[in-house]
Amino acid sequence: MIELKKLSKVFDTGKGSLTAVDGVELDIAPGEIFGIIGYSGAGKSTLIRLLNGLEKPTSGSVVINGQDITAINSKDLRKARQKVSMIFQHFNLLWSRTVKENIEFPLEIAGVPKEKRAERVLELVELVGLAGRENAYPSQLSGGQKQRVGIARALANNPEVLLCDEATSALDPQTTDSILDLLVDINKRLGLTIVLITHEMHVIRKICHRVAVMEGGRIVELGDVLNVFQAPKENITKRFVAQVTDTEDSQETIKHLRELYPSGVLIKLVFVGDQTEQPILTKLIRKYTVDINIVQGNIAHTQRGAYGTLILQIKGSQPEIDEAIAFLNAEDVQTEVMAND
């Protein structure tokens, strides 16, 4: 569906050049919810603007559904953009227009007849959960409702790709979850390819199938969300994962836990998928004469399955502790000794 080939964007700042996107190579499959995460200045906003032709690359190409949008004229680019819609952090609604008129606007521009516009607006209002609010103005809506209008407007021309530029960062956590649930529902119903950029790992964890981590204009880590949660490789990825799991393995964390639990062995367990539902600790306690104390734990649910981390204090004789750890490894639980006596 989307292919980025050696994509770069260099800006002339007047004081020199700034490379915002640096040789990005990426494939996004049809119907995929793909997340791009990075801190401010990572290049993710520039990258998403390259995807819909709002920015021209310095080098490389953007191919969407077989069409290289970096190599077409302005007329064809305008036509191609109808298949690539975008929703924004600050909604970008027309404040003098009602909900219905905001959703209708791109259809007017496309020259869709009035009757068909009305029919399409009705479908979209139902889809995004705004039935009964068609005649309200943006000033009369909550933040979540405004974003639902933005989503409906973006879907008006039946796009193949929906780009989300920090679409939930201006919303409270509960409203964020409702908008993310709506995006998942739209993805499943319409088979829409969704690409979103964010700095919040909760967003990636909740709805994305795969994720690219950006830093300094480059993609430094890429993979299925569940695999990235299970075994993040780069330090920046570990920091993002720690936003959700709260089990960052920094030396300070280990030292603090060691002070709180001075005896025995501290181990970190990682459970993935069906493992999170298995009574592995019950089996461990019944099988070995060791004392188990749960120090810290968290389970996060992704689109590909659940991911759980657990830090345990195990006390007992060293042979029994070694056998207990060997048992966990045999159960395909990723086990890491964090500290011991």
Tab-separated table of C-alpha atoms in Angstrom:
chain	number	residue	atom	x	y	z
A	1	MET	CA	0.000	0.000	0.000
A	2	ILE	CA	2.680	2.542	1.062
A	3	GLU	CA	6.372	2.324	0.138
A	4	LEU	CA	8.946	4.849	1.252
A	5	LYS	CA	12.237	4.497	-0.582
A	6	LYS	CA	15.364	6.261	0.687
A	7	LEU	CA	13.171	9.200	1.650
A	8	SER	CA	14.946	12.367	2.817
A	9	LYS	CA	13.910	15.951	3.491
A	10	VAL	CA	16.445	18.710	4.075
A	11	PHE	CA	15.358	22.238	5.025
A	12	ASP	CA	17.409	25.374	4.437
A	13	THR	CA	17.120	27.308	7.692
A	14	GLY	CA	19.099	30.338	6.595
A	15	LYS	CA	21.797	29.321	9.068
A	16	GLY	CA	22.545	26.070	7.330
A	17	SER	CA	20.716	22.898	6.380
A	18	LEU	CA	18.519	20.789	8.674
A	19	THR	CA	17.872	17.139	7.822
A	20	ALA	CA	14.382	16.384	9.150
A	21	VAL	CA	13.974	12.979	7.457
A	22	ASP	CA	17.084	10.983	6.687
A	23	GLY	CA	16.963	8.042	4.262
A	24	VAL	CA	13.770	6.417	5.556
A	25	GLU	CA	12.868	3.014	4.079
A	26	LEU	CA	9.430	1.703	5.021
A	27	ASP	CA	6.624	-0.546	3.759
A	28	ILE	CA	3.102	-0.318	5.178
A	29	ALA	CA	0.611	-3.048	4.290
A	30	PRO	CA	-3.006	-2.498	3.147
A	31	GLY	CA	-5.423	-2.394	6.088
A	32	GLU	CA	-2.620	-1.967	8.637
A	33	ILE	CA	-2.699	0.432	11.582
A	34	PHE	CA	0.884	1.668	11.593
A	35	GLY	CA	2.329	3.888	14.294
A	36	ILE	CA	5.282	6.275	14.095
A	37	ILE	CA	6.538	7.412	17.492
A	38	GLY	CA	9.236	9.857	18.469
A	39	TYR	CA	9.957	12.843	20.646
A	40	SER	CA	9.738	16.441	19.382
A	41	GLY	CA	12.225	17.041	16.598
A	42	ALA	CA	12.440	13.371	15.597
A	43	GLY	CA	11.100	14.108	12.103
A	44	LYS	CA	7.766	12.318	12.377
A	45	SER	CA	5.601	15.346	11.489
A	46	THR	CA	7.687	16.038	8.395
A	47	LEU	CA	7.455	12.373	7.434
A	48	ILE	CA	3.659	12.351	7.564
A	49	ARG	CA	3.522	15.557	5.471
A	50	LEU	CA	5.661	13.816	2.871
A	51	LEU	CA	3.100	10.993	2.784
A	52	ASN	CA	0.310	13.238	1.510
A	53	GLY	CA	2.393	15.511	-0.679
A	54	LEU	CA	2.248	18.587	1.578
A	55	GLU	CA	6.057	18.472	1.491
A	56	LYS	CA	8.241	17.500	-1.440
A	57	PRO	CA	11.170	15.217	-0.557
A	58	THR	CA	14.731	16.325	-1.184
A	59	SER	CA	15.389	12.800	-2.404
A	60	GLY	CA	13.698	9.413	-2.470
A	61	SER	CA	10.097	8.540	-3.250
A	62	VAL	CA	6.650	7.961	-1.736
A	63	VAL	CA	4.620	5.272	-3.501
A	64	ILE	CA	0.964	4.854	-2.491
A	65	ASN	CA	-1.029	2.037	-4.036
A	66	GLY	CA	1.468	1.779	-6.885
A	67	GLN	CA	1.550	5.521	-7.641
A	68	ASP	CA	4.690	7.566	-6.999
A	69	ILE	CA	3.204	10.794	-5.640
A	70	THR	CA	6.616	12.487	-5.701
A	71	ALA	CA	6.799	12.192	-9.493
A	72	ILE	CA	3.359	13.443	-10.606
A	73	ASN	CA	2.163	16.890	-11.655
A	74	SER	CA	0.077	19.206	-9.480
A	75	LYS	CA	-3.250	18.184	-11.067
A	76	ASP	CA	-2.644	14.470	-10.534
A	77	LEU	CA	-1.332	15.153	-7.019
A	78	ARG	CA	-4.594	16.887	-6.073
A	79	LYS	CA	-6.498	13.844	-7.319
A	80	ALA	CA	-4.192	11.451	-5.452
A	81	ARG	CA	-4.672	13.429	-2.222
A	82	GLN	CA	-8.382	12.578	-2.272
A	83	LYS	CA	-7.342	9.019	-1.445
A	84	VAL	CA	-5.083	10.142	1.413
A	85	SER	CA	-6.965	11.994	4.149
A	86	MET	CA	-5.653	13.521	7.353
A	87	ILE	CA	-6.899	14.367	10.837
A	88	PHE	CA	-5.116	16.851	13.058
A	89	GLN	CA	-4.309	17.528	16.694
A	90	HIS	CA	-6.300	20.778	16.774
A	91	PHE	CA	-9.232	19.569	14.628
A	92	ASN	CA	-8.985	22.338	11.953
A	93	LEU	CA	-12.773	22.675	11.709
A	94	LEU	CA	-14.622	25.521	10.019
A	95	TRP	CA	-16.103	27.350	13.003
A	96	SER	CA	-18.841	29.107	11.023
A	97	ARG	CA	-20.174	25.773	9.729
A	98	THR	CA	-22.262	23.131	11.490
A	99	VAL	CA	-21.161	19.519	12.000
A	100	LYS	CA	-23.058	18.534	8.862
A	101	GLU	CA	-21.557	21.371	6.824
A	102	ASN	CA	-18.013	20.604	8.009
A	103	ILE	CA	-18.343	16.976	6.942
A	104	GLU	CA	-19.918	18.057	3.655
A	105	PHE	CA	-17.158	20.516	2.768
A	106	PRO	CA	-14.729	18.135	0.974
A	107	LEU	CA	-17.667	16.684	-0.971
A	108	GLU	CA	-18.594	20.182	-2.154
A	109	ILE	CA	-15.032	20.746	-3.346
A	110	ALA	CA	-15.108	17.386	-5.170
A	111	GLY	CA	-18.316	18.426	-6.964
A	112	VAL	CA	-20.553	15.742	-5.460
A	113	PRO	CA	-24.278	16.460	-6.086
A	114	LYS	CA	-26.279	17.826	-3.143
A	115	GLU	CA	-28.463	14.733	-2.635
A	116	LYS	CA	-25.466	12.389	-2.575
A	117	ARG	CA	-23.681	14.739	-0.191
A	118	ALA	CA	-26.583	14.614	2.237
A	119	GLU	CA	-26.704	10.831	2.056
A	120	ARG	CA	-22.979	10.486	2.651
A	121	VAL	CA	-23.030	12.930	5.585
A	122	LEU	CA	-25.798	10.911	7.250
A	123	GLU	CA	-23.731	7.716	6.919
A	124	LEU	CA	-20.663	9.374	8.410
A	125	VAL	CA	-22.507	11.018	11.297
A	126	GLU	CA	-23.791	7.571	12.299
A	127	LEU	CA	-20.354	5.981	11.825
A	128	VAL	CA	-18.565	8.378	14.176
A	129	GLY	CA	-21.306	8.460	16.806
A	130	LEU	CA	-22.610	12.019	16.321
A	131	ALA	CA	-26.249	11.313	15.485
A	132	GLY	CA	-28.360	14.176	16.780
A	133	ARG	CA	-25.495	16.690	16.678
A	134	GLU	CA	-25.583	17.386	12.930
A	135	ASN	CA	-26.690	21.003	13.349
A	136	ALA	CA	-24.363	21.909	16.214
A	137	TYR	CA	-21.450	24.281	15.689
A	138	PRO	CA	-17.876	23.396	16.740
A	139	SER	CA	-18.072	25.812	19.685
A	140	GLN	CA	-20.922	23.694	21.074
A	141	LEU	CA	-18.930	20.438	20.965
A	142	SER	CA	-16.493	18.758	23.339
A	143	GLY	CA	-12.937	18.029	22.244
A	144	GLY	CA	-13.778	14.406	21.510
A	145	GLN	CA	-16.829	15.383	19.460
A	146	LYS	CA	-14.749	17.870	17.449
A	147	GLN	CA	-12.262	15.138	16.637
A	148	ARG	CA	-15.116	12.848	15.564
A	149	VAL	CA	-16.204	15.578	13.133
A	150	GLY	CA	-12.620	15.738	11.869
A	151	ILE	CA	-12.577	11.973	11.340
A	152	ALA	CA	-15.939	12.008	9.533
A	153	ARG	CA	-14.757	14.844	7.284
A	154	ALA	CA	-11.553	12.945	6.496
A	155	LEU	CA	-13.600	9.898	5.452
A	156	ALA	CA	-16.008	11.836	3.226
A	157	ASN	CA	-14.298	11.029	-0.086
A	158	ASN	CA	-13.746	7.333	0.737
A	159	PRO	CA	-9.966	7.541	1.160
A	160	GLU	CA	-7.685	4.524	1.083
A	161	VAL	CA	-5.288	5.943	3.681
A	162	LEU	CA	-6.014	7.937	6.849
A	163	LEU	CA	-3.134	9.918	8.345
A	164	CYS	CA	-3.403	10.958	12.000
A	165	ASP	CA	-1.142	13.781	13.136
A	166	GLU	CA	-1.045	13.637	16.968
A	167	ALA	CA	-4.823	13.234	16.732
A	168	THR	CA	-5.376	12.534	20.438
A	169	SER	CA	-2.676	14.577	22.179
A	170	ALA	CA	-5.086	17.468	22.914
A	171	LEU	CA	-7.623	15.136	24.559
A	172	ASP	CA	-8.005	13.760	28.084
A	173	PRO	CA	-7.204	10.043	28.638
A	174	GLN	CA	-10.802	8.808	28.604
A	175	THR	CA	-11.652	10.733	25.428
A	176	THR	CA	-8.381	9.554	23.865
A	177	ASP	CA	-9.406	5.931	24.413
A	178	SER	CA	-12.827	6.509	22.839
A	179	ILE	CA	-11.246	8.075	19.740
A	180	LEU	CA	-8.726	5.235	19.478
A	181	ASP	CA	-11.569	2.697	19.746
A	182	LEU	CA	-13.341	4.542	16.937
A	183	LEU	CA	-10.239	4.355	14.727
A	184	VAL	CA	-9.967	0.604	15.332
A	185	ASP	CA	-13.654	0.198	14.448
A	186	ILE	CA	-13.196	2.214	11.247
A	187	ASN	CA	-10.135	0.161	10.329
A	188	LYS	CA	-12.070	-3.088	10.729
A	189	ARG	CA	-15.252	-1.918	9.008
A	190	LEU	CA	-13.684	-0.144	6.059
A	191	GLY	CA	-10.350	-1.950	5.728
A	192	LEU	CA	-8.733	1.482	5.851
A	193	THR	CA	-4.957	1.802	6.136
A	194	ILE	CA	-4.191	4.094	9.079
A	195	VAL	CA	-0.837	5.783	9.736
A	196	LEU	CA	-0.546	7.759	12.952
A	197	ILE	CA	2.221	9.737	14.556
A	198	THR	CA	2.420	10.254	18.288
A	199	HIS	CA	4.753	10.706	21.229
A	200	GLU	CA	2.549	8.534	23.480
A	201	MET	CA	3.288	4.817	23.728
A	202	HIS	CA	-0.222	4.226	25.089
A	203	VAL	CA	-1.596	5.132	21.654
A	204	ILE	CA	0.791	2.718	19.924
A	205	ARG	CA	0.061	-0.050	22.421
A	206	LYS	CA	-3.701	0.270	22.164
A	207	ILE	CA	-4.347	0.247	18.417
A	208	CYS	CA	-1.242	-0.258	16.244
A	209	HIS	CA	-0.173	-3.467	14.546
A	210	ARG	CA	3.382	-2.291	13.892
A	211	VAL	CA	5.469	0.648	15.029
A	212	ALA	CA	8.470	2.626	13.787
A	213	VAL	CA	10.532	4.528	16.352
A	214	MET	CA	12.092	7.721	14.998
A	215	GLU	CA	15.070	9.641	16.310
A	216	GLY	CA	17.112	12.281	14.498
A	217	GLY	CA	15.148	11.834	11.269
A	218	ARG	CA	15.837	8.109	11.085
A	219	ILE	CA	13.851	4.993	11.914
A	220	VAL	CA	15.938	3.404	14.658
A	221	GLU	CA	13.608	0.513	15.482
A	222	LEU	CA	10.776	-1.181	13.597
A	223	GLY	CA	8.569	-4.177	14.304
A	224	ASP	CA	5.296	-5.666	15.525
A	225	VAL	CA	4.097	-3.751	18.575
A	226	LEU	CA	4.023	-6.895	20.721
A	227	ASN	CA	7.608	-7.802	19.791
A	228	VAL	CA	8.811	-4.254	20.459
A	229	PHE	CA	7.165	-4.331	23.887
A	230	GLN	CA	8.683	-7.731	24.616
A	231	ALA	CA	12.238	-6.911	23.601
A	232	PRO	CA	12.934	-3.227	22.861
A	233	LYS	CA	16.446	-2.831	21.491
A	234	GLU	CA	17.192	0.897	21.427
A	235	ASN	CA	17.364	3.049	24.563
A	236	ILE	CA	14.759	5.446	23.167
A	237	THR	CA	12.378	2.526	22.576
A	238	LYS	CA	12.926	1.288	26.111
A	239	ARG	CA	11.968	4.727	27.424
A	240	PHE	CA	8.763	4.704	25.390
A	241	VAL	CA	7.870	1.176	26.520
A	242	ALA	CA	8.494	2.220	30.127
A	243	GLN	CA	5.736	4.848	29.724
A	244	VAL	CA	3.246	1.968	29.706
A	245	THR	CA	4.938	-0.840	31.635
A	246	ASP	CA	6.666	1.170	34.403
A	247	THR	CA	9.411	-1.457	34.604
A	248	GLU	CA	12.370	0.402	33.153
A	249	ASP	CA	15.533	-1.494	33.998
A	250	SER	CA	17.700	1.471	34.864
A	251	GLN	CA	20.500	1.111	37.388
A	252	GLU	CA	18.605	3.481	39.684
A	253	THR	CA	15.505	1.277	39.545
A	254	ILE	CA	17.497	-1.867	40.309
A	255	LYS	CA	19.351	-0.145	43.142
A	256	HIS	CA	16.061	1.093	44.628
A	257	LEU	CA	14.478	-2.362	44.459
A	258	ARG	CA	17.612	-3.901	45.947
A	259	GLU	CA	17.314	-1.524	48.905
A	260	LEU	CA	13.640	-2.361	49.398
A	261	TYR	CA	14.191	-6.112	49.014
A	262	PRO	CA	17.715	-6.801	50.283
A	263	SER	CA	17.479	-10.615	50.466
A	264	GLY	CA	16.918	-13.294	47.856
A	265	VAL	CA	17.005	-12.850	44.076
A	266	LEU	CA	15.164	-10.230	42.057
A	267	ILE	CA	14.088	-11.431	38.624
A	268	LYS	CA	12.087	-9.853	35.845
A	269	LEU	CA	9.638	-12.034	33.911
A	270	VAL	CA	8.148	-11.174	30.541
A	271	PHE	CA	4.906	-12.871	29.479
A	272	VAL	CA	3.591	-12.637	25.919
A	273	GLY	CA	0.227	-13.602	24.437
A	274	ASP	CA	-1.373	-16.704	25.967
A	275	GLN	CA	1.323	-16.875	28.642
A	276	THR	CA	-0.369	-13.983	30.457
A	277	GLU	CA	-3.365	-16.247	31.125
A	278	GLN	CA	-1.413	-19.260	32.427
A	279	PRO	CA	-1.037	-20.050	36.181
A	280	ILE	CA	2.746	-20.287	35.901
A	281	LEU	CA	3.491	-18.808	39.335
A	282	THR	CA	1.058	-21.230	40.967
A	283	LYS	CA	2.917	-24.134	39.368
A	284	LEU	CA	6.240	-22.660	40.495
A	285	ILE	CA	5.174	-22.314	44.137
A	286	ARG	CA	3.745	-25.842	44.235
A	287	LYS	CA	6.815	-27.389	42.624
A	288	TYR	CA	9.659	-25.673	44.503
A	289	THR	CA	10.253	-24.757	48.141
A	290	VAL	CA	10.919	-21.094	47.508
A	291	ASP	CA	9.208	-17.969	48.821
A	292	ILE	CA	7.784	-15.686	46.134
A	293	ASN	CA	7.070	-11.995	46.629
A	294	ILE	CA	5.573	-9.962	43.776
A	295	VAL	CA	7.448	-6.657	43.729
A	296	GLN	CA	6.032	-4.998	40.622
A	297	GLY	CA	3.827	-5.984	37.699
A	298	ASN	CA	1.917	-4.731	34.706
A	299	ILE	CA	-0.116	-6.191	31.818
A	300	ALA	CA	-0.641	-4.212	28.611
A	301	HIS	CA	-2.962	-5.300	25.801
A	302	THR	CA	-1.934	-4.746	22.177
A	303	GLN	CA	-3.702	-5.520	18.900
A	304	ARG	CA	-1.504	-8.627	18.570
A	305	GLY	CA	-2.044	-9.922	22.113
A	306	ALA	CA	-1.190	-9.216	25.730
A	307	TYR	CA	2.227	-8.348	27.113
A	308	GLY	CA	3.013	-8.598	30.807
A	309	THR	CA	6.034	-7.875	32.988
A	310	LEU	CA	6.502	-9.044	36.544
A	311	ILE	CA	9.346	-8.477	38.982
A	312	LEU	CA	9.652	-11.127	41.681
A	313	GLN	CA	11.721	-11.564	44.801
A	314	ILE	CA	12.608	-15.251	45.186
A	315	LYS	CA	14.006	-16.485	48.512
A	316	GLY	CA	15.310	-19.954	49.268
A	317	SER	CA	18.420	-22.079	48.858
A	318	GLN	CA	20.491	-21.317	45.789
A	319	PRO	CA	19.881	-24.763	44.183
A	320	GLU	CA	16.107	-24.311	44.593
A	321	ILE	CA	16.259	-20.783	43.177
A	322	ASP	CA	18.294	-22.020	40.187
A	323	GLU	CA	15.773	-24.799	39.567
A	324	ALA	CA	12.861	-22.343	39.830
A	325	ILE	CA	14.475	-20.043	37.242
A	326	ALA	CA	15.163	-23.035	34.972
A	327	PHE	CA	11.476	-24.005	35.285
A	328	LEU	CA	10.382	-20.529	34.185
A	329	ASN	CA	12.708	-20.650	31.197
A	330	ALA	CA	11.312	-24.094	30.269
A	331	GLU	CA	7.829	-22.533	30.289
A	332	ASP	CA	9.042	-20.054	27.613
A	333	VAL	CA	8.856	-17.141	30.032
A	334	GLN	CA	11.602	-14.616	29.335
A	335	THR	CA	13.533	-14.416	32.603
A	336	GLU	CA	16.216	-11.936	33.613
A	337	VAL	CA	18.037	-11.839	36.949
A	338	MET	CA	18.042	-8.189	38.037
A	339	ALA	CA	19.916	-8.476	41.322
A	340	ASN	CA	20.791	-11.046	43.952
A	341	ASP	CA	22.587	-11.504	47.268
